[in-house]
XYZ file of C-alpha atoms in Angstrom:
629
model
C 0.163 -5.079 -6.220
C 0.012 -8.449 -7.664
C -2.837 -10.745 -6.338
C -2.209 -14.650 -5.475
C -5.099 -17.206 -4.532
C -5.188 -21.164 -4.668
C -7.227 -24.194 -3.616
C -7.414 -27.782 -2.828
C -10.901 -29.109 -2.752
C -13.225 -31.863 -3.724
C -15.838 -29.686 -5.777
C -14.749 -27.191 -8.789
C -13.254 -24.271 -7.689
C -12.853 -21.743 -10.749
C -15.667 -19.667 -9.390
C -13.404 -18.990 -5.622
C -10.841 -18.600 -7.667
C -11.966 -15.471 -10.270
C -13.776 -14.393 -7.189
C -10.756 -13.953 -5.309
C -9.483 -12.244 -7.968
C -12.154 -9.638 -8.293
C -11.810 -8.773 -4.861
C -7.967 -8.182 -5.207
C -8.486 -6.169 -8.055
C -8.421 -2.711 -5.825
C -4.242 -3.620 -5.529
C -3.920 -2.524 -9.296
C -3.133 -4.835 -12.203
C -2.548 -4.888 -15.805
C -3.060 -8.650 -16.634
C -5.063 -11.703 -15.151
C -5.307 -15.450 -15.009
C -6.251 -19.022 -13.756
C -4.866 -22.696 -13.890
C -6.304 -25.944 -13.088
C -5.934 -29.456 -13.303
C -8.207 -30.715 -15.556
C -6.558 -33.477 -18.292
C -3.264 -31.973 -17.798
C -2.716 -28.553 -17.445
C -5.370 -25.760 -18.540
C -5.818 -22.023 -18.160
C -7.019 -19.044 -19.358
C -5.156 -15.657 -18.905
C -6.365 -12.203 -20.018
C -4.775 -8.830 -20.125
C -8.219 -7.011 -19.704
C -10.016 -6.981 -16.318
C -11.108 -10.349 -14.309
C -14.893 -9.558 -15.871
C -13.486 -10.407 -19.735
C -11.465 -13.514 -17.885
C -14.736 -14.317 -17.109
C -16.030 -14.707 -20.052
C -13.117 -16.789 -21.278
C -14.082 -19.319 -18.497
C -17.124 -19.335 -19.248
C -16.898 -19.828 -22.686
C -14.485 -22.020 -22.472
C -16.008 -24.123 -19.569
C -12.495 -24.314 -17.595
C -13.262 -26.540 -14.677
C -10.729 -28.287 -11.703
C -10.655 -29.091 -8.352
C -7.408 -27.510 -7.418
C -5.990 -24.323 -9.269
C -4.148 -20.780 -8.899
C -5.395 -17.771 -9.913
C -3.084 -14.515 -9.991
C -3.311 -10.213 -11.178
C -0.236 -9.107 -11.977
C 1.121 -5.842 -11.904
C 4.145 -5.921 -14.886
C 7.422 -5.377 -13.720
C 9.885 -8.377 -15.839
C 8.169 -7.895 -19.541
C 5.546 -5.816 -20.848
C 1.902 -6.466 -19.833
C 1.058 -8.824 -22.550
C -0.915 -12.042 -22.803
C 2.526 -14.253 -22.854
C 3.682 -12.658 -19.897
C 0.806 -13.116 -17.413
C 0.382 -16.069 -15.115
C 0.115 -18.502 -13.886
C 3.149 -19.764 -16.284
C 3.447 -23.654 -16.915
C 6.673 -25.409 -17.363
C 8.093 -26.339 -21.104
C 10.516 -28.827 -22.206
C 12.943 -29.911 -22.182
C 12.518 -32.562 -25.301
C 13.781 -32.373 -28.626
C 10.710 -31.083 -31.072
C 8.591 -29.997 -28.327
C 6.086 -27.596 -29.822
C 5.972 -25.594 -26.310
C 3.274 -23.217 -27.468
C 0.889 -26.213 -27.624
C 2.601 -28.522 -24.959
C 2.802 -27.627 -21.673
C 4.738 -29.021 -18.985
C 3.747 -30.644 -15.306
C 3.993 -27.317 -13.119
C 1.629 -24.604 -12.887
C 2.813 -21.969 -11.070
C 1.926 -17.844 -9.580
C 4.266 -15.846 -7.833
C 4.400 -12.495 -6.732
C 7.572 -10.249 -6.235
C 11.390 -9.806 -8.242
C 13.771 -12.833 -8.451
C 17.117 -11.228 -8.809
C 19.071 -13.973 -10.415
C 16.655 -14.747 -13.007
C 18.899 -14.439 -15.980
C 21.618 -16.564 -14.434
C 18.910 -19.482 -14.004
C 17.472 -18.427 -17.316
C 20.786 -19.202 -18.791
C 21.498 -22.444 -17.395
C 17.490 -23.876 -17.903
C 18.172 -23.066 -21.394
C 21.165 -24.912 -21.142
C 19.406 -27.987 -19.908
C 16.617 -27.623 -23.332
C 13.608 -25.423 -21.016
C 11.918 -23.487 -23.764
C 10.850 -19.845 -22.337
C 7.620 -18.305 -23.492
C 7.654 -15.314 -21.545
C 10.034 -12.201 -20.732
C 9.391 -12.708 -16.642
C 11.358 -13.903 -14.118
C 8.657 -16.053 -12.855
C 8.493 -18.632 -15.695
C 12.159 -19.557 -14.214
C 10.873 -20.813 -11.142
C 8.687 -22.921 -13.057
C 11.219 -25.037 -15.146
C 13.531 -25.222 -12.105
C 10.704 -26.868 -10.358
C 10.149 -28.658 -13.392
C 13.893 -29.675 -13.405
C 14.134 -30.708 -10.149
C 11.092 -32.857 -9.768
C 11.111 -36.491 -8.948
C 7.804 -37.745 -8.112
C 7.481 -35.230 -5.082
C 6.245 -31.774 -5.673
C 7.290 -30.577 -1.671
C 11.021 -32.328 -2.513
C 11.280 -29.963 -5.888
C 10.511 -26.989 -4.232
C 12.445 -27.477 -1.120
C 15.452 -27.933 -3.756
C 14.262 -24.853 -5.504
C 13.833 -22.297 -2.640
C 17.454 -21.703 -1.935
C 18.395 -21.015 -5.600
C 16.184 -17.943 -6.111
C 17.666 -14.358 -5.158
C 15.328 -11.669 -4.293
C 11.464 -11.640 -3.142
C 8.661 -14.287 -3.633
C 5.177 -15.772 -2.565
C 4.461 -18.939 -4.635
C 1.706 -20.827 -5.528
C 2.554 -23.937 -7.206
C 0.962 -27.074 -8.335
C 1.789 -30.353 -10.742
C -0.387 -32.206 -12.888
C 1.045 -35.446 -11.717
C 0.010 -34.654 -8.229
C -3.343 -33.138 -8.946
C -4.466 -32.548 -5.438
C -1.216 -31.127 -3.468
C -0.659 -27.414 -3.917
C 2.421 -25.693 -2.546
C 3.140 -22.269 -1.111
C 6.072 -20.359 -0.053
C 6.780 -16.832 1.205
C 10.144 -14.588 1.302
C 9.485 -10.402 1.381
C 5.668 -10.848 -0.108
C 2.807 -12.050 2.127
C 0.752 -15.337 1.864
C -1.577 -16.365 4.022
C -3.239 -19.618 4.280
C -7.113 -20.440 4.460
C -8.776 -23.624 6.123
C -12.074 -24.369 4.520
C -14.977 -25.663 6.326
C -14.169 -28.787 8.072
C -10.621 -28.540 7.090
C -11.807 -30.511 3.705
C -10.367 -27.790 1.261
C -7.694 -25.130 1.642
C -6.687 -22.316 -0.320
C -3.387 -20.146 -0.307
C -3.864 -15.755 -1.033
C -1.809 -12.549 -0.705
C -4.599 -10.995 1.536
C -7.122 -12.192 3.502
C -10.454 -10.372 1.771
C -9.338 -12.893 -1.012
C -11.083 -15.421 0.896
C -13.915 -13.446 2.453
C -16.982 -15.023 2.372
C -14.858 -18.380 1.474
C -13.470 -19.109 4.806
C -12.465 -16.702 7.475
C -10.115 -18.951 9.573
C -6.680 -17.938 8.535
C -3.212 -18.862 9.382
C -0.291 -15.986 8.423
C 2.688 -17.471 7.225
C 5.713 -16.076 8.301
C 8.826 -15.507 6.357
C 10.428 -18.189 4.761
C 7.092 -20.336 5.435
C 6.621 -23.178 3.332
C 2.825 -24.713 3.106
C 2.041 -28.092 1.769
C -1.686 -28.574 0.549
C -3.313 -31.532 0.115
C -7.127 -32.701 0.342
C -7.886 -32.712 3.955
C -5.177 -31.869 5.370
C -1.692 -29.797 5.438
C 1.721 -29.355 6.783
C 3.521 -25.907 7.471
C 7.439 -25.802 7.657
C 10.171 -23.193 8.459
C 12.427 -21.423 5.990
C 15.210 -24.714 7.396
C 12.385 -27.085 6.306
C 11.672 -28.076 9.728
C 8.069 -28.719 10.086
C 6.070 -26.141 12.395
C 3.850 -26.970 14.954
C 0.605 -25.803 14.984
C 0.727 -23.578 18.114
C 3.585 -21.597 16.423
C 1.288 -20.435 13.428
C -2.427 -20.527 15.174
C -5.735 -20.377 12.988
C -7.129 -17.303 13.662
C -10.664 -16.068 12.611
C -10.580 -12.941 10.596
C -13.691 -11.152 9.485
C -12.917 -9.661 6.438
C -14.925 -7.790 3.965
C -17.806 -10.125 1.792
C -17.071 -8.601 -1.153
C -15.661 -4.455 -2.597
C -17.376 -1.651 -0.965
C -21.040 -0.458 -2.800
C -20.110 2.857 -5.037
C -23.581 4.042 -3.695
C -24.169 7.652 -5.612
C -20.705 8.100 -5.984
C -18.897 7.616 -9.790
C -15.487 5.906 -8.545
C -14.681 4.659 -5.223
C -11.890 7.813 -4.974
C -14.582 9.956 -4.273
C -16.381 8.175 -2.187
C -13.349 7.278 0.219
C -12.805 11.250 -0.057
C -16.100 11.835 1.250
C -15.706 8.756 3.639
C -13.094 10.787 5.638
C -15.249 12.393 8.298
C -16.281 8.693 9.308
C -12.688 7.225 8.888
C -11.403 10.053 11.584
C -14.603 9.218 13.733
C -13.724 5.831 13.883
C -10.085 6.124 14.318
C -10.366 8.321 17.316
C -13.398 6.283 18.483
C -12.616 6.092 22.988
C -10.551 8.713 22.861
C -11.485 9.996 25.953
C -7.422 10.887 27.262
C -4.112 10.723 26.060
C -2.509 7.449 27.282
C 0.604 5.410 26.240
C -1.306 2.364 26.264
C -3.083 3.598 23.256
C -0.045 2.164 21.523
C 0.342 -0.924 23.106
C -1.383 -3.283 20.341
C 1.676 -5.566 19.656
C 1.841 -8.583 18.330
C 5.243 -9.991 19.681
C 7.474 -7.798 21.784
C 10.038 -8.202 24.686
C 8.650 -8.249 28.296
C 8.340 -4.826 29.664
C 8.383 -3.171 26.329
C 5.348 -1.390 26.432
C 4.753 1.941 25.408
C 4.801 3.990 28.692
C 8.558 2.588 28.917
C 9.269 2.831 25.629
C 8.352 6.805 25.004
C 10.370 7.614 28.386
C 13.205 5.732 26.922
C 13.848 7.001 23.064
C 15.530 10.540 22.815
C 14.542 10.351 18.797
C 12.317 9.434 16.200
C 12.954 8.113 12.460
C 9.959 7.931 10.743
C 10.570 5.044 7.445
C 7.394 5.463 5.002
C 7.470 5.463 1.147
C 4.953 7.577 -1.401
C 1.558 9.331 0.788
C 2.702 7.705 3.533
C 5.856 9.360 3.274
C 4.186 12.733 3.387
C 1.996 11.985 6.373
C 5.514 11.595 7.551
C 7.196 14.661 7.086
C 3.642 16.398 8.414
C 4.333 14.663 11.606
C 7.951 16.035 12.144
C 6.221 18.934 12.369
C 4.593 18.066 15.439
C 6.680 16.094 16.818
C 9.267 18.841 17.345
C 7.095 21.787 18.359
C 4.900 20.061 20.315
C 7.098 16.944 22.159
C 10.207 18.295 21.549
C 11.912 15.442 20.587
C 14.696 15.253 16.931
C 12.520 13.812 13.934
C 14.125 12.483 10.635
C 11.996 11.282 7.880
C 13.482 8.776 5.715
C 11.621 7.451 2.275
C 12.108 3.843 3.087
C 13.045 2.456 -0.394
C 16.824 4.596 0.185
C 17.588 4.324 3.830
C 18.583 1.044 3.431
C 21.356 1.552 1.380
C 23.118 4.407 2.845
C 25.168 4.409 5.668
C 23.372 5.642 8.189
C 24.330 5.843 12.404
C 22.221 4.055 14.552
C 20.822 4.960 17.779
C 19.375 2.550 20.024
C 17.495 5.015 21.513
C 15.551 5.991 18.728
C 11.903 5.061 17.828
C 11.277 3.759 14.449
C 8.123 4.461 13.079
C 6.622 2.879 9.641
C 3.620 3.413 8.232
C 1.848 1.812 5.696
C -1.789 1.835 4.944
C -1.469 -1.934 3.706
C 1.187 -3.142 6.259
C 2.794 -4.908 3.674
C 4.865 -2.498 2.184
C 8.153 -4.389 0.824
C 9.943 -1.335 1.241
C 9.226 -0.317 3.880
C 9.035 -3.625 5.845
C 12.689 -4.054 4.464
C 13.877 -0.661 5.913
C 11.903 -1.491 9.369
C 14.297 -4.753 8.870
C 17.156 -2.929 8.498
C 16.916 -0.568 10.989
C 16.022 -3.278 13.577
C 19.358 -5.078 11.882
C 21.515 -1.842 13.297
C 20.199 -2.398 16.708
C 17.182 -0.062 16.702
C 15.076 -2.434 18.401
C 12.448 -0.114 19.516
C 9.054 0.157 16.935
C 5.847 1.202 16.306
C 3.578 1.141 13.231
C 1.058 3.372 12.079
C -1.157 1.127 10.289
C -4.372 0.286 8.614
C -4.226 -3.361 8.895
C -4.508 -5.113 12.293
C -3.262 -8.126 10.858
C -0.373 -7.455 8.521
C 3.482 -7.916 8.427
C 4.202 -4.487 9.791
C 2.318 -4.982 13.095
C 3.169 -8.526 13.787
C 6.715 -7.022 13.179
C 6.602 -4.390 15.337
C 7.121 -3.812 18.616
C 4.025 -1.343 19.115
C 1.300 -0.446 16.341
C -1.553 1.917 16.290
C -4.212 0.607 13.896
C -6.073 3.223 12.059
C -9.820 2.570 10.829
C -10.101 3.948 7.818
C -11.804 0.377 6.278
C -10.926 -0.383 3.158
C -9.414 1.860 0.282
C -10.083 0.729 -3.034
C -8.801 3.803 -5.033
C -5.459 3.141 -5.789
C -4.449 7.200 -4.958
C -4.510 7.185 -1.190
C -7.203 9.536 0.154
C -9.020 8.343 4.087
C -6.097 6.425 4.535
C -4.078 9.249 5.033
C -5.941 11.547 7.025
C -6.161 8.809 9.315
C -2.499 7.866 9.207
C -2.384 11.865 10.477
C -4.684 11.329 12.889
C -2.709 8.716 14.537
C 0.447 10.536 13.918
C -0.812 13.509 15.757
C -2.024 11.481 19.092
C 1.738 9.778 19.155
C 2.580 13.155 19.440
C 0.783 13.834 21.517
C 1.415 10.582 23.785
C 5.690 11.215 23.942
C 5.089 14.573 24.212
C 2.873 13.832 27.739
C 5.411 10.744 28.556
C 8.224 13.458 28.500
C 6.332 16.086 30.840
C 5.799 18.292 28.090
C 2.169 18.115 28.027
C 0.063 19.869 30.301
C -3.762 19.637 31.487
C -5.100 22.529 29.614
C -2.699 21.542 26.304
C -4.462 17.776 26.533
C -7.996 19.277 26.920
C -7.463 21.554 23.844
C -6.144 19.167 21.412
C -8.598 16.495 22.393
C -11.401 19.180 21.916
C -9.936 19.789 18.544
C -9.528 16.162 17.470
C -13.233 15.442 18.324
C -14.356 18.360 16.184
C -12.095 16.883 13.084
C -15.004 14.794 11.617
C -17.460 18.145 11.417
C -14.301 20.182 10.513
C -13.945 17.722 7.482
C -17.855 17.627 6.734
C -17.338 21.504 6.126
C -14.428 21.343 3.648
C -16.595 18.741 1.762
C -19.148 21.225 1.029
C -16.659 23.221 -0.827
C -16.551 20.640 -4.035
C -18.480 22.354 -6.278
C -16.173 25.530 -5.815
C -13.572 22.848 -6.838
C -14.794 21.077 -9.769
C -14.830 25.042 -11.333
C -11.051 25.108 -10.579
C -11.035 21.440 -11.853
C -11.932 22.969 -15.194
C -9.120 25.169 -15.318
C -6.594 22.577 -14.863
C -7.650 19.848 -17.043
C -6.220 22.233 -19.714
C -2.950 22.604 -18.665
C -0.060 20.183 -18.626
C 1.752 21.317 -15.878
C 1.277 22.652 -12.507
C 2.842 23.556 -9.168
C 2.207 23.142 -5.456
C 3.601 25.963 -2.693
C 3.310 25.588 1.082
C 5.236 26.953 4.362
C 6.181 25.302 7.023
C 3.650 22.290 8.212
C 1.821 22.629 5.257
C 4.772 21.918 3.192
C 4.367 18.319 2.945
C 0.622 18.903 2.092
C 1.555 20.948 -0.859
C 3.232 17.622 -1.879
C 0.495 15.393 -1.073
C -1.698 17.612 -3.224
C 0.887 17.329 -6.679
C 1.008 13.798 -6.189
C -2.367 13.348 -6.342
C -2.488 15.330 -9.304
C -0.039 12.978 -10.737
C -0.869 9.937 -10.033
C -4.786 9.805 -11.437
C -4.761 12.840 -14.042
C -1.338 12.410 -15.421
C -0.571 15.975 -15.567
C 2.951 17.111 -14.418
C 3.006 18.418 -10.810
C 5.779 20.101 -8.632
C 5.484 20.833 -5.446
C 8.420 23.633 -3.310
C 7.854 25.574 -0.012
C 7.200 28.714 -1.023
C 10.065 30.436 0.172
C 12.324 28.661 -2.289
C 10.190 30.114 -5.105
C 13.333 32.577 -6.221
C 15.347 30.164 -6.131
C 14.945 28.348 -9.119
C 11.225 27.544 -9.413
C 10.168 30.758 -10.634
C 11.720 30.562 -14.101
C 8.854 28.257 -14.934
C 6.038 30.666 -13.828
C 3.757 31.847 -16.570
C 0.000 31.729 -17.190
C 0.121 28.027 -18.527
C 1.637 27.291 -14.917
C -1.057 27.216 -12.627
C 0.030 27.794 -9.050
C -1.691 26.353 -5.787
C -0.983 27.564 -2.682
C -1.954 26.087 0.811
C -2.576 29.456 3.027
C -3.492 28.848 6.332
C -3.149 32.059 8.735
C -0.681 31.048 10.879
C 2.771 32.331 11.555
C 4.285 32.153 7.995
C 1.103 33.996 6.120
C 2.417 37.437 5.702
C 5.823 35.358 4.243
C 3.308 33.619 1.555
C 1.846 36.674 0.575
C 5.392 38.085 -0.468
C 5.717 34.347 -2.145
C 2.370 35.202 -3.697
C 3.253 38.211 -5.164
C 6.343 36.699 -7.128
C 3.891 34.751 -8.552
C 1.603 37.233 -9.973
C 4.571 39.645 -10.772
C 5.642 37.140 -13.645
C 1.948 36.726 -14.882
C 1.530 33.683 -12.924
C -2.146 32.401 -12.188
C -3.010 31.580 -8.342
C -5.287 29.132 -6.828
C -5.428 29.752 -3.586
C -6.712 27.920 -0.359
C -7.042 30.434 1.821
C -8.695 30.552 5.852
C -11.475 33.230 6.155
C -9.477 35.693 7.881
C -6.693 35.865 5.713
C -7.503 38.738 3.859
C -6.678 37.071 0.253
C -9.071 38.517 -2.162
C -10.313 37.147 -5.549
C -9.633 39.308 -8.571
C -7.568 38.939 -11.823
C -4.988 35.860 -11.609
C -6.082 35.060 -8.611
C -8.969 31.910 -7.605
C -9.785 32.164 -4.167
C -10.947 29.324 -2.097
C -12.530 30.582 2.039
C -11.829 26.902 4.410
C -14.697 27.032 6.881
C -12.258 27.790 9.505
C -8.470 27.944 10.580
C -7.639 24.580 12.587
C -4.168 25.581 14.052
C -1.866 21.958 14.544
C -4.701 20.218 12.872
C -4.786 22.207 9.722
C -3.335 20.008 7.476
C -5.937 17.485 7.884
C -8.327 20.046 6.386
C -6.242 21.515 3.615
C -5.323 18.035 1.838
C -8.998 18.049 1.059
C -9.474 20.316 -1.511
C -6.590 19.026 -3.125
C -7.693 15.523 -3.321
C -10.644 16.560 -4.715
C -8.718 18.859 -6.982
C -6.935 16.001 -8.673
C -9.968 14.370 -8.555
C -12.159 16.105 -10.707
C -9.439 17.242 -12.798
C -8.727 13.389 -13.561
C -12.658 13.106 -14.272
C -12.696 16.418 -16.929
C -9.846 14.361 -18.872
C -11.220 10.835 -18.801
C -8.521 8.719 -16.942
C -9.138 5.642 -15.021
C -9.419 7.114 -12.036
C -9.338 4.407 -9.478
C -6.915 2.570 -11.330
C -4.381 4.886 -12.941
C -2.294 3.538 -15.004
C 1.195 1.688 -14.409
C 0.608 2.341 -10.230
C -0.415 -0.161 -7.866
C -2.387 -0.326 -4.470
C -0.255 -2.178 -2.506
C 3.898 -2.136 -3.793
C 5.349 -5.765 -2.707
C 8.133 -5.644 -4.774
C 11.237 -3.401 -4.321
């Protein structure tokens, strides 16, 4: 979501600034910006993409040794010029023209203040003239109100007035080289330059790639104090922090966004990047082992996973959006193959429901980003109830969600830049799949031969998925169909339920053409009425157990004039014909079929979103990574 970076230094620093930017631009945004120090306070803010903030800069020749830079993703006022940061301070002053006049602070900030009107109300009070519609520009004039010579003193005064979720960047004119950052619910991490003679403050670390790659993660409540040389970290009491407690550490991130290479947006090439994603997230995997787990950050002695899967007689799975459906897939699994109660929760409600705890449960997140806010705030929760026992399916070795939980698998998908998730999810069920696979052996319900033949299978993925590539040009025919229509719907049984809802999101989310997914048995019972030849309907049809059942589903379909697209395994005996768009997998893949079937449908909405002209990578009003609830 919403991109932060800052910097102290000696030399000008606008160009590591809108660099940073561009390589936060994969998060989503709708508006962009920089400050600096430079006579005062200047900046240049653009609701285009960081190239036409570019040109402003340029043009403009905006120059200064320490500034903030920010993308924002719109959530308190529309998307508009006024309404992007960084925001300066205004007033208060009798006949202050605060269009042309701007105040000491400069300041970015990423995630929802929940009290903003309250403090709007009483900075108003006080003569603070608001150009803006956001919640942000509060934080500046209570700074602003609150400073006395000491930029650290007004912020530590500050801090405890705001309600909700923030990462700040923050600096003052009158204090040109100091610049302040705090966290609470949205990441910032800190960056020593070279020699420890400049530092900068981002969301995420490929900010700074290529900039610096020693890093220090702030924790929550983390305060940062910046200044030429040198800085000072302190704990949400204001007690300073030694540095043992928050270590440098060297993080090799990527130089710059992945090449497109022949590929027209970076969707498709992730989509096609799947085969090496799996490859590399099941890279070793020579057995099924507990330990395979065991990549904590901070956990209590003896909780490792061997203990840990013996212990829990449950599993809630906490996940929000794709990740949510990787989710429900693995419930699935976990039941018929380990045996062991599943509930999926979408993490953004379980929070505010009564729920019963169970100390004995394993909470599982998963987030490709790790930084999640809902979903680090249900992990929070549920840890709150006594649930003390986590693990993390994860992207991101070196995010909130895995220094927060007590175990972590880290998939290696590599970066995704498409904002619809594509590699990150397969991978997120291929680590899914070997936690089943790990409880299910930690509870004796794994034998030899069972191990063998999923391992077998799990190697063979990245071929399997090099097959069901092939099939695009089959799908960009159906992709042709579809950009006509307005409205379509998703049917799948059983474990390919959730896939059937993977595939209408993506539909969604980068073609903007209404999308319903149902298992297919619920088709007469309510779902139906909508069936008619403008309703095209998909069907995931995998021959397994619940075929012959789909077939009957099928049949409703075409009884009411419905049209069928069907994904179908060779042996299935679906046929082509009138109404009915057949699609042969290269072959059935038992557990493991779901990893094949989302395929087509990602490259469904894919080429669907291409025949209409949408942005496909960055579709509008969605984000990559959601830090705010």
């Amino acid at each position: 979501m919403c991109g932060i970076v800052g910097a102290v230094s000696h030399r000008n620093i606008v160009p590591v600034l809108v660099q940073g930017l561009a390589r936060l631009e994969y998060r989503g945004y709708d508006s962009c910006g920089v400050a600096v120090v430079s006579n005062g306070l200047q900046r240049a803010r653009s609701t285009s993409r960081v190239a036409e903030l570019m040109d402003q800069i340029s043009t403009t020749q905006l120059e200064g040794s320490t500034g903030i830079a920010h993308t924002r993703w719109a959530t308190h006022g529309a998307p508009v010029v006024h309404n992007a940061h960084p925001h300066f301070s205004h007033g208060p002053g009798p006949g202050l023209d605060a269009a042309n006049r701007p105040g000491r602070i400069a300041l970015v900030h990423n995630g929802i203040i929940e009290n903003h009107d309250d403090l709007r109300a009483m900075l108003q009070a006080r003569g603070y003239v608001f150009q803006s519609q956001t919640d942000t520009e509060v934080i500046a004039h209570l700074i602003d109100s609150l400073y006395d010579g000491d930029l650290f003193e007004a912020v530590k005064a500050t801090l405890p007035q705001l309600h909700g979720a923030y990462a700040i960047a923050v600096f003052c004119k009158d204090e040109p080289h100091r610049l302040i950052g705090a966290r609470a619910g949205s990441p910032l991490i800190l960056g020593v330059g070279k020699e420890g003679q400049e530092h900068f403050l981002a969301s995420d670390a490929m900010a700074l790639a290529g900039v610096t790659d020693q890093i220090v993660y702030l924790e929550e409540g983390d305060v940062v104090d910046m200044q030429l040389g040198k800085y000072w970290l302190f704990d949400k009491a204001f007690k300073a922090i030694a540095a043992a407690q928050r270590p440098v550490k060297t993080v090799l991130a990527h130089s710059g966004a992945a090449e497109l290479g022949p590929y027209r947006h970076y969707m498709q090439k992730e989509i096609f990047e799947q085969p090496r994603a799996i490859a590399d997230t099941l890279e070793g995997l020579d057995s099924i082992v507990p330990e395979l787990f065991d990549l904590q950050m901070n956990h209590a002695p003896g909780a490792n996973a061997a203990n840990v899967f013996k212990e829990i007689d449950s599993i809630l799975i906490l996940a929000c959006g794709t990740s949510y459906y990787s989710g429900c897939t693995a419930k699935y699994w976990l039941e018929s193959i380990a045996k062991i109660p599943t509930q999926v929760e979408v993490a953004s409600e379980y929070r505010y429901r009564d729920s019963v705890p169970n100390p004995k449960t394993l909470v599982v997140t998963i987030t490709q980003s790790g930084e999640t806010a809902d979903t680090l705030a249900a992990l929070r929760h549920a840890q709150s109830l006594g649930m003390t026992h986590t693990l993390t399916i994860c992207n991101v070795a070196s995010s909130a969600m895995v220094r927060e939980c007590e175990l972590a698998y880290i998939t290696r998908a590599g970066i995704e830049i498409g904002v619809a998730s594509t590699k990150a999810f397969t991978a997120q069920l291929a680590g899914l799949f070997l936690l089943t696979l790990a409880v299910a052996q930690a509870k004796g319900r794994l034998s030899e031969a069972e191990e063998a033949r999923h391992l077998k299978a799990m190697r063979h993925l990245p071929a399997a998925l090099q097959a069901v590539l092939a099939l695009e040009p089959q799908i960009m025919a159906w992709a042709d169909d579809f950009a006509k229509m307005d409205n379509a719907l998703f049917l799948g049984r059983g474990l390919h339920y959730p896939i059937a809802l993977e595939g209408a999101l993506k539909l969604k989310e980068i073609s903007y053409i209404h999308a319903e997914a149902y298992p297919a048995g619920e088709l007469k019972h309510g779902p139906l009425a909508l069936v008619t030849s403008a309703m095209p309907v998909v069907t995931v049809a995998p021959n397994d157990a619940l075929l012959e059942k789909l077939k009957s589903n099928m049949h409703e379909v075409r009884a009411r004039g419905g049209v069928l697209y069907v994904l179908a395994d060779a042996d299935t005996r679906i046929e082509s014909g009138e109404g009915l768009h057949v699609i042969r997998m290269p072959e059935h893949y038992g557990e493991l079929s779901p990893m094949l079937h989302v395929v087509p449908l990602q490259l469904l909405a894919y080429h669907t979103a291409c025949a209409k002209g949408t942005d496909v990578d960055k579709p509008r009003n969605l984000a990559k990574s959601v830090t705010v609830e």
